[in-house]
CSV table of C-alpha atoms (C1' of nucleotides) in Angstrom, one decimal:
chain,number,residue,atom,x,y,z
A,1,UNK,CA,-6.2,-6.1,-5.0
A,2,UNK,CA,-6.9,-5.8,-8.7
A,3,UNK,CA,-9.2,-3.2,-10.0
A,4,UNK,CA,-11.1,-5.2,-12.5
A,5,UNK,CA,-12.9,-8.2,-11.0
A,6,UNK,CA,-12.3,-11.8,-11.9
A,7,UNK,CA,-15.8,-11.6,-13.4
A,8,UNK,CA,-14.4,-9.4,-16.1
A,9,UNK,CA,-11.8,-12.0,-17.0
A,10,UNK,CA,-14.4,-14.7,-17.1
A,11,UNK,CA,-16.6,-12.5,-19.2
A,12,UNK,CA,-14.0,-11.6,-21.8
A,13,UNK,CA,-12.7,-15.1,-22.2
A,14,UNK,CA,-16.3,-16.4,-22.5
A,15,UNK,CA,-17.2,-13.9,-25.2
A,16,UNK,CA,-14.0,-15.0,-27.1
A,17,UNK,CA,-15.3,-18.5,-27.3
A,18,UNK,CA,-18.7,-17.3,-28.6
A,19,UNK,CA,-17.3,-16.5,-31.9
A,20,UNK,CA,-16.1,-19.2,-34.3
A,21,UNK,CA,-13.0,-19.4,-36.5
A,22,UNK,CA,-14.7,-17.3,-39.2
A,23,UNK,CA,-15.6,-14.6,-36.7
A,24,UNK,CA,-19.3,-15.4,-36.7
A,25,UNK,CA,-21.4,-15.6,-33.6
A,26,UNK,CA,-22.0,-18.9,-32.0
A,27,UNK,CA,-24.9,-19.8,-29.8
A,28,UNK,CA,-23.9,-21.3,-26.4
A,29,UNK,CA,-25.4,-22.0,-23.0
A,30,UNK,CA,-23.8,-20.7,-19.9
A,31,UNK,CA,-23.1,-24.3,-18.8
A,32,UNK,CA,-21.3,-25.1,-21.9
A,33,UNK,CA,-19.1,-22.0,-21.6
A,34,UNK,CA,-18.4,-22.7,-18.0
A,35,UNK,CA,-17.5,-26.3,-18.5
A,36,UNK,CA,-15.4,-25.5,-21.5
A,37,UNK,CA,-13.2,-23.2,-19.4
A,38,UNK,CA,-13.5,-25.0,-16.0
A,39,UNK,CA,-15.1,-21.9,-14.5
A,40,UNK,CA,-17.8,-21.9,-11.7
A,41,UNK,CA,-21.1,-22.1,-13.4
A,42,UNK,CA,-23.3,-20.2,-11.0
A,43,UNK,CA,-20.9,-17.3,-10.9
A,44,UNK,CA,-20.6,-17.1,-14.7
A,45,UNK,CA,-24.4,-17.2,-15.0
A,46,UNK,CA,-24.6,-13.9,-13.0
A,47,UNK,CA,-22.0,-12.4,-15.3
A,48,UNK,CA,-24.0,-13.2,-18.3
A,49,UNK,CA,-27.1,-11.6,-17.0
A,50,UNK,CA,-25.1,-8.4,-16.7
A,51,UNK,CA,-23.7,-8.8,-20.2
A,52,UNK,CA,-27.3,-9.2,-21.3
A,53,UNK,CA,-28.5,-6.1,-19.5
A,54,UNK,CA,-25.8,-4.2,-21.1
A,55,UNK,CA,-26.9,-5.3,-24.5
A,56,UNK,CA,-23.7,-7.1,-25.4
A,57,UNK,CA,-25.4,-10.5,-25.6
A,58,UNK,CA,-28.9,-11.7,-26.5
A,59,UNK,CA,-30.6,-14.4,-24.5
A,60,UNK,CA,-33.1,-17.0,-25.6
A,61,UNK,CA,-34.9,-18.7,-22.8
A,62,UNK,CA,-36.1,-22.2,-22.4
A,63,UNK,CA,-34.6,-25.5,-23.3
A,64,UNK,CA,-32.0,-25.3,-26.1
A,65,UNK,CA,-31.7,-21.6,-25.3
A,66,UNK,CA,-28.5,-19.8,-24.4
A,67,UNK,CA,-26.7,-16.7,-25.3
A,68,UNK,CA,-25.4,-15.1,-28.4
A,69,UNK,CA,-23.4,-12.0,-29.2
A,70,UNK,CA,-25.9,-9.1,-29.7
A,71,UNK,CA,-23.6,-7.5,-32.2
A,72,UNK,CA,-20.6,-8.4,-34.3
A,73,UNK,CA,-17.5,-9.3,-32.3
A,74,UNK,CA,-15.5,-6.4,-33.8
A,75,UNK,CA,-18.0,-4.0,-32.3
A,76,UNK,CA,-17.6,-5.2,-28.8
A,77,UNK,CA,-14.7,-3.6,-27.1
A,78,UNK,CA,-12.9,-4.7,-23.9
A,79,UNK,CA,-14.2,-1.5,-22.3
A,80,UNK,CA,-17.7,-2.5,-23.1
A,81,UNK,CA,-17.3,-5.7,-21.3
A,82,UNK,CA,-15.6,-4.1,-18.3
A,83,UNK,CA,-18.4,-1.5,-18.0
A,84,UNK,CA,-21.1,-4.2,-18.4
A,85,UNK,CA,-19.7,-6.4,-15.6
A,86,UNK,CA,-18.0,-4.1,-13.1
A,87,UNK,CA,-20.2,-1.2,-13.8
A,88,UNK,CA,-18.9,2.4,-13.8
A,89,UNK,CA,-16.4,2.4,-11.1
A,90,UNK,CA,-13.6,4.8,-10.4
A,91,UNK,CA,-9.9,4.2,-9.9
A,92,UNK,CA,-9.9,6.8,-7.2
A,93,UNK,CA,-12.4,7.6,-4.5
A,94,UNK,CA,-12.0,11.3,-3.7
A,95,UNK,CA,-12.8,12.0,-0.1
A,96,UNK,CA,-12.7,15.7,-0.5
A,97,UNK,CA,-9.8,16.2,1.8
A,98,UNK,CA,-9.3,19.7,0.5
A,99,UNK,CA,-12.4,20.6,2.5
A,100,UNK,CA,-11.1,19.2,5.7
A,101,UNK,CA,-8.3,21.7,6.2
A,102,UNK,CA,-8.5,22.8,9.9
A,103,UNK,CA,-8.2,26.4,8.9
A,104,UNK,CA,-11.7,26.8,7.8
A,105,UNK,CA,-13.2,25.0,10.7
A,106,UNK,CA,-16.6,23.3,10.3
A,107,UNK,CA,-17.4,25.4,7.3
A,108,UNK,CA,-15.3,25.1,4.2
A,109,UNK,CA,-15.5,28.1,1.9
A,110,UNK,CA,-17.1,27.9,-1.5
A,111,UNK,CA,-13.9,27.9,-3.5
A,112,UNK,CA,-12.8,24.7,-1.7
A,113,UNK,CA,-15.9,22.9,-2.7
A,114,UNK,CA,-16.8,23.9,-6.2
A,115,UNK,CA,-15.2,22.3,-9.2
A,116,UNK,CA,-13.1,19.1,-9.2
A,117,UNK,CA,-10.5,18.5,-6.6
A,118,UNK,CA,-7.1,18.8,-8.3
A,119,UNK,CA,-5.9,15.3,-7.2
A,120,UNK,CA,-9.1,13.8,-8.4
A,121,UNK,CA,-8.9,15.6,-11.8
A,122,UNK,CA,-5.5,14.0,-12.3
A,123,UNK,CA,-6.8,10.6,-11.4
A,124,UNK,CA,-9.8,10.9,-13.5
A,125,UNK,CA,-7.9,11.9,-16.6
A,126,UNK,CA,-5.5,9.0,-16.0
A,127,UNK,CA,-8.4,6.6,-15.8
A,128,UNK,CA,-9.8,8.0,-19.0
A,129,UNK,CA,-6.5,7.2,-20.8
A,130,UNK,CA,-6.7,3.7,-19.6
A,131,UNK,CA,-10.3,3.3,-20.8
A,132,UNK,CA,-9.4,4.7,-24.1
A,133,UNK,CA,-6.8,2.1,-24.4
A,134,UNK,CA,-9.3,-0.6,-23.5
A,135,UNK,CA,-11.8,0.7,-26.0
A,136,UNK,CA,-9.2,0.1,-28.8
A,137,UNK,CA,-9.3,-3.7,-28.5
A,138,UNK,CA,-12.3,-5.7,-29.5
A,139,UNK,CA,-13.4,-9.3,-28.8
A,140,UNK,CA,-12.7,-10.2,-32.4
A,141,UNK,CA,-9.1,-8.9,-32.0
A,142,UNK,CA,-8.6,-11.1,-29.0
A,143,UNK,CA,-10.1,-14.1,-30.6
A,144,UNK,CA,-8.1,-13.8,-33.7
A,145,UNK,CA,-4.9,-13.4,-31.7
A,146,UNK,CA,-5.7,-16.5,-29.7
A,147,UNK,CA,-6.5,-18.7,-32.8
A,148,UNK,CA,-3.3,-17.3,-34.4
A,149,UNK,CA,-1.2,-18.5,-31.5
A,150,UNK,CA,-2.8,-21.9,-31.2
A,151,UNK,CA,-2.1,-24.7,-33.7
A,152,UNK,CA,-4.8,-25.1,-36.4
A,153,UNK,CA,-6.1,-28.3,-34.7
A,154,UNK,CA,-7.3,-26.3,-31.7
A,155,UNK,CA,-10.0,-24.5,-33.6
A,156,UNK,CA,-11.6,-27.7,-34.8
A,157,UNK,CA,-11.2,-29.4,-31.4
A,158,UNK,CA,-13.1,-26.6,-29.8
A,159,UNK,CA,-15.9,-26.9,-32.4
A,160,UNK,CA,-16.0,-30.7,-32.0
A,161,UNK,CA,-16.2,-30.4,-28.2
A,162,UNK,CA,-19.2,-28.1,-28.6
A,163,UNK,CA,-20.9,-30.3,-31.2
A,164,UNK,CA,-20.4,-33.4,-29.2
A,165,UNK,CA,-21.9,-31.6,-26.3
A,166,UNK,CA,-25.1,-30.7,-28.1
A,167,UNK,CA,-25.7,-34.3,-29.0
B,1,UNK,CA,-13.8,-0.4,-4.7
B,2,UNK,CA,-11.3,2.0,-5.9
B,3,UNK,CA,-8.0,0.9,-7.2
B,4,UNK,CA,-5.8,3.4,-5.5
B,5,UNK,CA,-6.1,3.4,-1.7
B,6,UNK,CA,-7.1,6.2,0.5
B,7,UNK,CA,-3.5,6.3,1.6
B,8,UNK,CA,-2.5,7.6,-1.8
B,9,UNK,CA,-5.0,10.4,-1.4
B,10,UNK,CA,-3.6,11.3,2.0
B,11,UNK,CA,-0.1,11.1,0.8
B,12,UNK,CA,-0.6,13.3,-2.2
B,13,UNK,CA,-2.5,16.0,-0.3
B,14,UNK,CA,0.1,15.9,2.5
B,15,UNK,CA,3.0,16.3,0.1
B,16,UNK,CA,1.2,19.3,-1.4
B,17,UNK,CA,1.3,21.1,2.0
B,18,UNK,CA,5.0,20.4,2.4
B,19,UNK,CA,5.9,22.9,-0.2
B,20,UNK,CA,5.3,26.6,0.5
B,21,UNK,CA,4.0,29.4,-1.8
B,22,UNK,CA,7.4,29.8,-3.4
B,23,UNK,CA,7.6,26.1,-4.2
B,24,UNK,CA,10.3,25.4,-1.6
B,25,UNK,CA,10.3,22.5,0.7
B,26,UNK,CA,8.9,22.9,4.2
B,27,UNK,CA,9.8,20.8,7.2
B,28,UNK,CA,6.7,19.3,9.0
B,29,UNK,CA,5.9,16.6,11.4
B,30,UNK,CA,3.3,13.9,10.7
B,31,UNK,CA,1.2,15.3,13.5
B,32,UNK,CA,1.1,18.7,12.1
B,33,UNK,CA,0.2,17.4,8.7
B,34,UNK,CA,-2.5,15.1,10.1
B,35,UNK,CA,-4.0,17.8,12.2
B,36,UNK,CA,-3.9,20.3,9.4
B,37,UNK,CA,-6.0,18.1,7.2
B,38,UNK,CA,-8.1,16.4,9.9
B,39,UNK,CA,-6.7,13.0,8.9
B,40,UNK,CA,-6.0,10.0,11.2
B,41,UNK,CA,-2.6,10.5,12.6
B,42,UNK,CA,-1.5,6.8,13.1
B,43,UNK,CA,-2.5,5.9,9.7
B,44,UNK,CA,-0.7,8.9,8.1
B,45,UNK,CA,2.4,8.0,10.0
B,46,UNK,CA,2.5,4.6,8.3
B,47,UNK,CA,2.1,6.3,4.9
B,48,UNK,CA,5.1,8.5,5.6
B,49,UNK,CA,7.4,5.7,6.4
B,50,UNK,CA,6.5,4.3,3.0
B,51,UNK,CA,7.2,7.6,1.4
B,52,UNK,CA,10.5,7.7,3.2
B,53,UNK,CA,11.5,4.2,2.1
B,54,UNK,CA,10.7,5.1,-1.4
B,55,UNK,CA,13.0,8.1,-1.1
B,56,UNK,CA,10.4,10.7,-1.7
B,57,UNK,CA,10.8,12.3,1.7
B,58,UNK,CA,13.7,12.6,4.1
B,59,UNK,CA,13.1,12.1,7.9
B,60,UNK,CA,14.9,13.7,10.8
B,61,UNK,CA,14.3,11.8,14.1
B,62,UNK,CA,13.9,13.1,17.6
B,63,UNK,CA,12.2,16.1,19.0
B,64,UNK,CA,11.7,18.9,16.5
B,65,UNK,CA,12.2,16.3,13.8
B,66,UNK,CA,9.8,15.6,11.0
B,67,UNK,CA,9.7,15.0,7.2
B,68,UNK,CA,10.9,17.0,4.3
B,69,UNK,CA,10.7,16.5,0.5
B,70,UNK,CA,13.8,14.6,-0.5
B,71,UNK,CA,13.8,16.3,-3.9
B,72,UNK,CA,12.2,19.3,-5.5
B,73,UNK,CA,8.5,19.1,-5.8
B,74,UNK,CA,8.6,19.4,-9.5
B,75,UNK,CA,10.5,16.1,-9.6
B,76,UNK,CA,7.9,14.1,-7.6
B,77,UNK,CA,5.2,12.8,-9.9
B,78,UNK,CA,1.8,11.4,-8.8
B,79,UNK,CA,3.0,8.1,-10.1
B,80,UNK,CA,5.9,8.2,-7.7
B,81,UNK,CA,3.6,8.7,-4.8
B,82,UNK,CA,1.2,6.0,-5.9
B,83,UNK,CA,4.0,3.4,-6.3
B,84,UNK,CA,5.5,4.4,-3.0
B,85,UNK,CA,2.3,3.9,-1.1
B,86,UNK,CA,0.4,1.3,-2.8
B,87,UNK,CA,3.4,-0.6,-4.2
B,88,UNK,CA,3.4,-2.1,-7.7
B,89,UNK,CA,0.0,-3.5,-8.1
B,90,UNK,CA,-1.8,-4.5,-11.2
B,91,UNK,CA,-5.2,-3.4,-12.4
B,92,UNK,CA,-5.9,-7.0,-13.6
B,93,UNK,CA,-5.1,-10.3,-11.9
B,94,UNK,CA,-4.7,-12.8,-14.7
B,95,UNK,CA,-5.8,-16.3,-13.6
B,96,UNK,CA,-4.6,-18.0,-16.7
B,97,UNK,CA,-8.0,-19.1,-17.8
B,98,UNK,CA,-6.6,-19.9,-21.2
B,99,UNK,CA,-4.9,-22.9,-19.6
B,100,UNK,CA,-8.1,-24.2,-18.1
B,101,UNK,CA,-9.8,-25.1,-21.3
B,102,UNK,CA,-11.2,-28.6,-20.8
B,103,UNK,CA,-9.9,-29.8,-24.2
B,104,UNK,CA,-6.4,-30.2,-23.0
B,105,UNK,CA,-7.3,-32.0,-19.8
B,106,UNK,CA,-4.9,-31.7,-16.9
B,107,UNK,CA,-2.0,-30.8,-19.1
B,108,UNK,CA,-2.2,-27.6,-21.1
B,109,UNK,CA,0.2,-27.5,-24.1
B,110,UNK,CA,3.1,-25.3,-24.2
B,111,UNK,CA,1.6,-22.8,-26.6
B,112,UNK,CA,-1.1,-22.0,-24.1
B,113,UNK,CA,1.3,-21.2,-21.3
B,114,UNK,CA,4.2,-19.3,-22.9
B,115,UNK,CA,4.0,-15.6,-23.5
B,116,UNK,CA,1.4,-13.3,-22.1
B,117,UNK,CA,-2.3,-14.1,-22.1
B,118,UNK,CA,-3.9,-11.9,-24.7
B,119,UNK,CA,-6.4,-10.5,-22.3
B,120,UNK,CA,-3.7,-9.7,-19.8
B,121,UNK,CA,-1.6,-8.0,-22.5
B,122,UNK,CA,-4.5,-5.6,-23.3
B,123,UNK,CA,-5.0,-4.8,-19.6
B,124,UNK,CA,-1.3,-4.3,-18.9
B,125,UNK,CA,-1.0,-1.9,-21.8
B,126,UNK,CA,-4.0,0.0,-20.6
B,127,UNK,CA,-2.6,0.3,-17.1
B,128,UNK,CA,0.6,1.6,-18.6
B,129,UNK,CA,-1.3,4.3,-20.4
B,130,UNK,CA,-2.8,5.3,-17.1
B,131,UNK,CA,0.5,5.4,-15.3
B,132,UNK,CA,2.0,7.4,-18.1
B,133,UNK,CA,-0.7,10.0,-17.5
B,134,UNK,CA,0.0,10.0,-13.7
B,135,UNK,CA,3.7,10.5,-14.4
B,136,UNK,CA,3.0,13.7,-16.2
B,137,UNK,CA,1.7,15.5,-13.1
B,138,UNK,CA,4.0,16.6,-10.3
B,139,UNK,CA,3.3,17.6,-6.7
B,140,UNK,CA,4.4,21.1,-7.7
B,141,UNK,CA,1.7,21.2,-10.4
B,142,UNK,CA,-0.9,20.3,-7.9
B,143,UNK,CA,0.2,22.7,-5.3
B,144,UNK,CA,0.3,25.6,-7.8
B,145,UNK,CA,-3.1,24.7,-9.0
B,146,UNK,CA,-4.5,24.7,-5.5
B,147,UNK,CA,-2.9,28.0,-4.5
B,148,UNK,CA,-4.2,29.5,-7.8
B,149,UNK,CA,-7.7,28.5,-7.0
B,150,UNK,CA,-7.7,29.7,-3.4
B,151,UNK,CA,-7.8,33.4,-2.4
B,152,UNK,CA,-4.4,34.9,-1.7
B,153,UNK,CA,-5.2,35.0,2.0
B,154,UNK,CA,-5.2,31.2,2.2
B,155,UNK,CA,-1.5,30.8,1.6
B,156,UNK,CA,-0.6,33.1,4.5
B,157,UNK,CA,-3.3,31.5,6.7
B,158,UNK,CA,-1.7,28.1,6.2
B,159,UNK,CA,1.7,29.5,7.0
B,160,UNK,CA,0.4,31.3,10.1
B,161,UNK,CA,-1.2,28.1,11.3
B,162,UNK,CA,2.1,26.2,11.0
B,163,UNK,CA,4.1,29.0,12.7
B,164,UNK,CA,1.6,29.2,15.6
B,165,UNK,CA,1.9,25.5,15.9
B,166,UNK,CA,5.7,25.5,16.3
B,167,UNK,CA,5.5,28.1,19.1
C,1,DG,C1',-53.3,-40.5,-33.2
C,2,DG,C1',-53.8,-36.2,-31.1
C,3,DA,C1',-54.1,-33.5,-26.9
C,4,DA,C1',-52.6,-32.9,-22.4
C,5,DA,C1',-49.4,-33.7,-18.8
C,6,DT,C1',-44.6,-34.4,-17.5
C,7,DC,C1',-39.8,-33.8,-18.0
C,8,DT,C1',-35.7,-31.5,-19.0
C,9,DA,C1',-32.6,-27.7,-20.0
C,10,DC,C1',-32.3,-23.3,-20.1
C,11,DT,C1',-32.4,-18.0,-18.4
C,12,DC,C1',-33.4,-15.0,-14.4
C,13,DG,C1',-33.1,-13.1,-9.6
C,14,DG,C1',-32.5,-13.1,-4.7
C,15,DA,C1',-30.2,-14.7,-0.3
C,16,DT,C1',-26.3,-16.1,1.9
C,17,DA,C1',-21.7,-17.8,3.3
C,18,DC,C1',-16.9,-17.1,3.2
C,19,DC,C1',-12.8,-14.6,3.5
C,20,DG,C1',-9.1,-11.6,2.2
C,21,DC,C1',-7.7,-6.9,2.4
C,22,DG,C1',-8.1,-2.0,3.1
C,23,DT,C1',-8.7,1.1,6.9
C,24,DG,C1',-7.8,2.5,11.2
C,25,DT,C1',-6.0,2.0,16.1
C,26,DC,C1',-2.9,0.8,19.7
C,27,DC,C1',1.4,0.1,21.8
C,28,DG,C1',6.4,-0.3,22.5
C,29,DA,C1',11.1,1.0,21.1
C,30,DG,C1',14.7,4.1,19.6
C,31,DT,C1',16.3,9.2,19.0
C,32,DT,C1',17.0,13.9,19.9
C,33,DA,C1',16.3,18.4,21.7
C,34,DT,C1',14.8,20.9,26.0
C,35,DG,C1',14.4,22.0,30.8
C,36,DG,C1',15.3,21.1,35.4
C,37,DT,C1',18.3,19.6,39.3
C,38,DG,C1',22.2,18.9,42.2
C,39,DG,C1',27.0,19.3,43.3
D,1,DC,C1',28.5,26.9,36.1
D,2,DC,C1',28.4,22.4,34.5
D,3,DA,C1',27.3,17.6,34.4
D,4,DC,C1',23.5,14.7,34.8
D,5,DC,C1',18.8,13.2,34.4
D,6,DA,C1',14.0,13.4,33.4
D,7,DT,C1',10.7,14.7,30.0
D,8,DA,C1',8.6,15.7,25.7
D,9,DA,C1',8.2,15.3,20.8
D,10,DC,C1',9.5,13.0,17.2
D,11,DT,C1',10.2,8.7,13.8
D,12,DC,C1',9.9,3.7,13.4
D,13,DG,C1',7.8,-1.1,13.3
D,14,DG,C1',4.7,-4.7,14.6
D,15,DA,C1',0.1,-6.5,16.0
D,16,DC,C1',-4.6,-6.3,15.8
D,17,DA,C1',-9.6,-5.2,15.4
D,18,DC,C1',-13.3,-4.0,12.3
D,19,DG,C1',-16.0,-3.9,8.3
D,20,DC,C1',-16.8,-4.0,3.5
D,21,DG,C1',-16.9,-6.0,-0.9
D,22,DG,C1',-15.4,-9.6,-4.2
D,23,DT,C1',-16.1,-14.5,-4.9
D,24,DA,C1',-18.8,-18.2,-4.9
D,25,DT,C1',-22.7,-21.3,-3.9
D,26,DC,C1',-27.5,-22.5,-3.3
D,27,DC,C1',-32.3,-22.2,-4.3
D,28,DG,C1',-36.7,-21.0,-6.3
D,29,DA,C1',-39.2,-19.1,-10.3
D,30,DG,C1',-40.3,-18.6,-15.0
D,31,DT,C1',-39.9,-20.3,-20.0
D,32,DA,C1',-39.8,-23.3,-23.8
D,33,DG,C1',-38.8,-27.4,-26.3
D,34,DA,C1',-38.9,-32.6,-26.0
D,35,DT,C1',-41.1,-36.7,-24.3
D,36,DT,C1',-44.5,-39.4,-22.5
D,37,DT,C1',-49.1,-40.6,-21.3
D,38,DC,C1',-53.8,-41.3,-21.7
D,39,DC,C1',-58.3,-41.2,-23.8
DNA sequence: GGAAATCTACTCGGATACCGCGTGTCCGAGTTATGGTGG
DNA sequence: CCACCATAACTCGGACACGCGGTATCCGAGTAGATTTCC
């Protein structure tokens, strides 16, 4: 299975649509975002509460409310989104096998318990590299890249869809 | 959940015990390795068939048989073990959400399908960073680090346990 | 016409159902050394 | 003494049971703007 949940994917793509062609924030409701991308609404709603708790988006309640980026899109990294949605999870779950060696039966010595397990240290550092890489890409980067790839008509079509929706 | 399976952990720790204090390969049976580390035997057996298929260990069948590193421990990286056991799996499962935008209904245009999804590209490159990091650590490194941390008596105790076991 | 009640469209949070996959176990088959047995 | 056979200790491979967590759905509660109703 994949490490990052599908929620992460939904989250990132959603945030990408919450910034317009000029890079400014755009106010949208969860239902709009879900319908726009043909994504399950209830599920996406849960994801946005997490994004909100993490401070990546701001919510306004009541009718006409919705979500909005809490800070500029160039200050929201992919790592931020990942952490917000999936939480701090580890690529590797160390089971302290080093302590289970049959030689020290029932009572592993201190040297086998203190510090980080060597295997785990390697894994942790690898994960850190990955996260550093994720931290180098922002939502704005992704949005720009998407709009650059699409024909110019796409930007306005999205905007029109949203406007028609509000009415 | 963790990305790398517990099998990976078992595998790496097992390989570490298959090289002696001088760094030379040591012949061991799965049962020995499992008992030494108090790890489920049947499960570990499956892991070793994978290591074997990947060419990391060599097997000798029949009584007195067992496994042995197929190449020097300094030429087996953590990434090798991970790939052998968990196979080539991806941190991120792209669901092509970009194609699901409601604007192009039922028939996403070509530009939305060709090339890599932007989000996926970011994830893939991040994973690559992680794997590069894993490829920089070898089994020999890990073994050395373990023996360096343990008191000198530990090395001989392990050897004695193995020898007593053979008799 | 203004205040109050109703309606509608949101954000929240909990409970739950489904199901795939990791983890672990069991069993049978094939292989090779070892030890015992009979001629 | 030697050929033969049973046994034990391995590696393989498939099948399966169990449980957890990701995915998704449903529902109720709270909030706030828009609309209607009623005096």
